[in-house]
mmCIF file of C-alpha atoms and ligand atoms in Angstrom:
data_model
loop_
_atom_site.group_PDB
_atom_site.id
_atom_site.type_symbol
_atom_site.label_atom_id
_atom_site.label_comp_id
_atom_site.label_asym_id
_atom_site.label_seq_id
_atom_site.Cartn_x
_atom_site.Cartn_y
_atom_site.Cartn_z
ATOM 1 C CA UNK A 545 3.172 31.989 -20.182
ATOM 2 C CA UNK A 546 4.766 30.842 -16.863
ATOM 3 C CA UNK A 547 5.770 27.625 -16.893
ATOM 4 C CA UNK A 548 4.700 24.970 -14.529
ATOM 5 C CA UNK A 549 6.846 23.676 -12.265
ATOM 6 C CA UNK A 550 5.081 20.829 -10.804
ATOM 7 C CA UNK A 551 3.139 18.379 -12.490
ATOM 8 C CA UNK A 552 -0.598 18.502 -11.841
ATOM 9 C CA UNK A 553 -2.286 15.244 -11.018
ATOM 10 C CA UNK A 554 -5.787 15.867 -11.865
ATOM 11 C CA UNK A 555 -8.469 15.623 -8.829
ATOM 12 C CA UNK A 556 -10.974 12.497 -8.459
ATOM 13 C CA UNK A 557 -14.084 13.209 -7.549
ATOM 14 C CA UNK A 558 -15.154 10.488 -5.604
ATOM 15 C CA UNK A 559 -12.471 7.763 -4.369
ATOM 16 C CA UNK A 560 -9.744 7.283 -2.664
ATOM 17 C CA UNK A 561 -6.256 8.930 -2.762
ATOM 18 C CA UNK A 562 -3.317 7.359 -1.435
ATOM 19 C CA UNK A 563 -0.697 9.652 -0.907
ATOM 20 C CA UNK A 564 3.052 9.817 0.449
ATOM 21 C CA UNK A 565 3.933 6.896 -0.711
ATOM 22 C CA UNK A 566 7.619 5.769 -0.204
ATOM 23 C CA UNK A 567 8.892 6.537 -3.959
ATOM 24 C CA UNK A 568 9.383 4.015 -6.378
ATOM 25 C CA UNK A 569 6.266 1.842 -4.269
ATOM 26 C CA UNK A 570 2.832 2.656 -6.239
ATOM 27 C CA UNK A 571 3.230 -0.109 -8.655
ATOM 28 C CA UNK A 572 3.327 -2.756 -5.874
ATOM 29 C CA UNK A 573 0.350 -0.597 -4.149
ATOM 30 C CA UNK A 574 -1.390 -1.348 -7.142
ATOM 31 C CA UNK A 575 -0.876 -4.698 -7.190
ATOM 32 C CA UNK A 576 -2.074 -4.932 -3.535
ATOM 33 C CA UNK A 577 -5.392 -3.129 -4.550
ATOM 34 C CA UNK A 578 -5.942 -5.439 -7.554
ATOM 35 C CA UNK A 579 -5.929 -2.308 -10.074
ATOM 36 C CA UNK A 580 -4.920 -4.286 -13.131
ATOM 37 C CA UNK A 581 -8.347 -6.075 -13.138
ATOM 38 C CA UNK A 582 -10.438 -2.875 -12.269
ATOM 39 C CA UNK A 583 -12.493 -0.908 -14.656
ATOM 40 C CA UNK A 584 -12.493 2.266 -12.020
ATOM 41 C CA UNK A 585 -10.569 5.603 -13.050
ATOM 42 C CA UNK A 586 -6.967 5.646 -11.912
ATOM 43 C CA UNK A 587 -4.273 7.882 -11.300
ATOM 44 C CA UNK A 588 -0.818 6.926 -11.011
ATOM 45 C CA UNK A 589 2.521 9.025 -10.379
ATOM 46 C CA UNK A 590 5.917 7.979 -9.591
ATOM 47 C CA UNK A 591 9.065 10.301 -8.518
ATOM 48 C CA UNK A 592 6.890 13.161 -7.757
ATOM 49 C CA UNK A 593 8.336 15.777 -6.115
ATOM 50 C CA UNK A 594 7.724 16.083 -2.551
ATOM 51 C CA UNK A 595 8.617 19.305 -0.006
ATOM 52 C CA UNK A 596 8.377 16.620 2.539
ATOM 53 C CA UNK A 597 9.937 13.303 1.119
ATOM 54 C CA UNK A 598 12.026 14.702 -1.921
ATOM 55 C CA UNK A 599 10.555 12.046 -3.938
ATOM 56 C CA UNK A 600 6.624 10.390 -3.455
ATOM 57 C CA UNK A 601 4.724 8.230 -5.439
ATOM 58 C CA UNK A 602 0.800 8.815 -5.120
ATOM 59 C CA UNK A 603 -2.477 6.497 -6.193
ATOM 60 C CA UNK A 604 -5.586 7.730 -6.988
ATOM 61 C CA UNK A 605 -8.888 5.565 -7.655
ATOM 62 C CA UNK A 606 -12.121 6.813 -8.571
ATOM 63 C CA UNK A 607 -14.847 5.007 -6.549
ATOM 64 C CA UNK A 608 -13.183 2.573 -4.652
ATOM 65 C CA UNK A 609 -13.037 2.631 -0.434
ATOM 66 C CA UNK A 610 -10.222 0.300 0.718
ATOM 67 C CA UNK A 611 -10.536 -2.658 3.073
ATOM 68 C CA UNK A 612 -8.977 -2.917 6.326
ATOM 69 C CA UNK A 613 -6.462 -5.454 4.765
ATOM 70 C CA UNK A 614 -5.531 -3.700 2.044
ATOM 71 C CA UNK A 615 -4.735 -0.389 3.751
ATOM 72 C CA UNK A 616 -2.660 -3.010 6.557
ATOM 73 C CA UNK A 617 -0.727 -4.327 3.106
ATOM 74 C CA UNK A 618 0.056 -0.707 1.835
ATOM 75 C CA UNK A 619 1.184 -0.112 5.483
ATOM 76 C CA UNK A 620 3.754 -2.963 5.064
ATOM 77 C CA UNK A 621 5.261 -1.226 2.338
ATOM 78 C CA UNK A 622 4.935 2.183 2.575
ATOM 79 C CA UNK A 623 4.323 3.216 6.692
ATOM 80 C CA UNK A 624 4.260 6.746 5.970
ATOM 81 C CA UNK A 625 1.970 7.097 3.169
ATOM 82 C CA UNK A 626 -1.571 8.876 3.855
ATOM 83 C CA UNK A 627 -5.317 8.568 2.261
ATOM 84 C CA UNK A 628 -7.591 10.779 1.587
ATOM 85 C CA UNK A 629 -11.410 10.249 0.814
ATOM 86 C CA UNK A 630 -12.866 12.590 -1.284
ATOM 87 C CA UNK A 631 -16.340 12.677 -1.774
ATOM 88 C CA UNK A 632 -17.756 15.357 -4.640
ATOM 89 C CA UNK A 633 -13.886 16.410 -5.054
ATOM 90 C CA UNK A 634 -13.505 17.726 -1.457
ATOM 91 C CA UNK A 635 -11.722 16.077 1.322
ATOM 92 C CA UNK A 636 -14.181 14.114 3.360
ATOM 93 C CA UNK A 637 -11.244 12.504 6.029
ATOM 94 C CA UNK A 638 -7.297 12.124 5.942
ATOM 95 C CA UNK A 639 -6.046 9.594 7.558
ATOM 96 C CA UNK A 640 -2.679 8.391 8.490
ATOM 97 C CA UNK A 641 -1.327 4.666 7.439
ATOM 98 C CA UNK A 642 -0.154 2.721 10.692
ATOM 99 C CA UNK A 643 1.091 -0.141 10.970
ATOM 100 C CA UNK A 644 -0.700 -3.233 12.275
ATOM 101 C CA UNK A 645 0.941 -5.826 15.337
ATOM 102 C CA UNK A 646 0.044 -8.730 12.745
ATOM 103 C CA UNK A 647 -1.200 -9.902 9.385
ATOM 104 C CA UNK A 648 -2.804 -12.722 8.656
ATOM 105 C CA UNK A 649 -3.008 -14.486 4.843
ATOM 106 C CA UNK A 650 -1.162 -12.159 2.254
ATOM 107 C CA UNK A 651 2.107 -12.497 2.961
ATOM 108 C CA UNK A 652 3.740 -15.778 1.189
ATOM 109 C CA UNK A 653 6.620 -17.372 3.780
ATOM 110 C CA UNK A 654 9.532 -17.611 1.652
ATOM 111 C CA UNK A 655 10.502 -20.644 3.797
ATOM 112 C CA UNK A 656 9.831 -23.636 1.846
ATOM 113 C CA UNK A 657 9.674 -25.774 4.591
ATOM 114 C CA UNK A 658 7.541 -23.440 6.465
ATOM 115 C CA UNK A 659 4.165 -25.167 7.307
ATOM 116 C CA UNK A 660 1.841 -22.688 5.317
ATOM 117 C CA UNK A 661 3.913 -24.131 2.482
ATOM 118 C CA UNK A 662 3.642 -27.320 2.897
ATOM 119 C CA UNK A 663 -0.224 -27.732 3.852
ATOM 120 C CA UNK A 664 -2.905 -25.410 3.105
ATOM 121 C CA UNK A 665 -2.020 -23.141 6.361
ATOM 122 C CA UNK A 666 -3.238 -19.716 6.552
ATOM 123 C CA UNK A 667 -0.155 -17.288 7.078
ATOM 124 C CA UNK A 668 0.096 -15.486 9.840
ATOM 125 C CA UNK A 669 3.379 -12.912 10.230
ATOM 126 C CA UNK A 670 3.995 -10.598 12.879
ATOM 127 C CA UNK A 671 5.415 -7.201 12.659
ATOM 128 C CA UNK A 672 9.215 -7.602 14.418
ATOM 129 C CA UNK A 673 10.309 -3.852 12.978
ATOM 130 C CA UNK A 674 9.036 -0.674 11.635
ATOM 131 C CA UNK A 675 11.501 1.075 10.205
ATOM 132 C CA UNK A 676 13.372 -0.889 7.796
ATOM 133 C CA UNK A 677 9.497 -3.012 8.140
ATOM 134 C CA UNK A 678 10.480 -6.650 9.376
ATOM 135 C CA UNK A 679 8.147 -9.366 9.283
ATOM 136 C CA UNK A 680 8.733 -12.579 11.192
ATOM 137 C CA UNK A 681 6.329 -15.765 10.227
ATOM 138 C CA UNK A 682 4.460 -16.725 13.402
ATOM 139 C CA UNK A 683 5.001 -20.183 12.291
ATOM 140 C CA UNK A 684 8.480 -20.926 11.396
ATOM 141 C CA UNK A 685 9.777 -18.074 13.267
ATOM 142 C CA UNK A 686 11.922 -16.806 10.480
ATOM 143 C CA UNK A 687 12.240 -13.171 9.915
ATOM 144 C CA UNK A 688 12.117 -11.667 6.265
ATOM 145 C CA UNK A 689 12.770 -7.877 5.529
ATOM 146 C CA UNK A 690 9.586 -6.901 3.380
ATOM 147 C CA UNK A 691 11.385 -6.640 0.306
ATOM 148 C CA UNK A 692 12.036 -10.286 0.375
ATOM 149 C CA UNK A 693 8.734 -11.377 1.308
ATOM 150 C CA UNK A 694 5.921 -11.709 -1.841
ATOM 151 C CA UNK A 695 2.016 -10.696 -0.887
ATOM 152 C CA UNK A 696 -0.875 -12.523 -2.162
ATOM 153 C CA UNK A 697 -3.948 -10.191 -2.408
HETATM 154 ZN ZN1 LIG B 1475 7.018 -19.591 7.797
#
């Protein structure tokens, strides 16, 4: 018997796949879709092997459609990632991840002193950069790399 090379993520048949995402990422896409508290079938790889990216991490979730918000989130942290709906295991529509001009709520301003800290402000950050992703607090005006910032979903 040949041996496989690749490892074989089994197909969903109805959901949502999230793929190309920046290696090392699908845990903290999973924590931006809530997945710990859902009962819905999941698929989760890490370091897979990519011809394009060397190294991708991909999501799969039966029966779940994504909001608006939470594809902007996975945007944040992974720009180039893709998703797929599949509908009866085909491909229904592929669409690319960009990234929005602004998010508002999620993101947590690691400024203490910001004003969404200090009274119950709804957050507001603008993208400054895309590639390393820079956020900058439309409040305080500080500007966070994303790594340092913490999301709220
Ligand atoms: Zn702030």
């Amino acid at each position: 018997m040949k041996e496989k090379k690749q490892l074989r993520v089994d197909p969903i048949k109805n959901g949502t796949v999230i793929d190309h995402i920046t290696a090392g990422k699908a845990l903290q896409v999973a924590d931006i879709l809530n997945l710990q508290q859902t009962d819905n079938l999941m698929l989760i790889g890490v370091h897979l092997s990519s011809k394009k990216m060397g190294k991708k991490d991909i999501v799969k979730i039966e029966n779940r459609n994504l909001t608006a918000d939470e594809v902007n989130g996975i945007a944040l942290i992974s720009p180039n990632a893709t998703l797929t709906i599949i509908e009866d295991y085909r491909v229904v529509k592929k669409q690319k991840i960009t990234l929005p001009e602004a998010i508002k709520g999620h993101i947590i301003c690691p400024n203490p002193n910001c004003v969404t800290n200090v009274e119950q402000v709804e957050t507001r950050f603008i993208i400054a950069n895309g590639t390393p992703v820079e956020v900058q607090c439309a409040y305080c005006e500080k500007k966070y790399g994303i790594e340092d910032v913490k999301f709220r979903f």
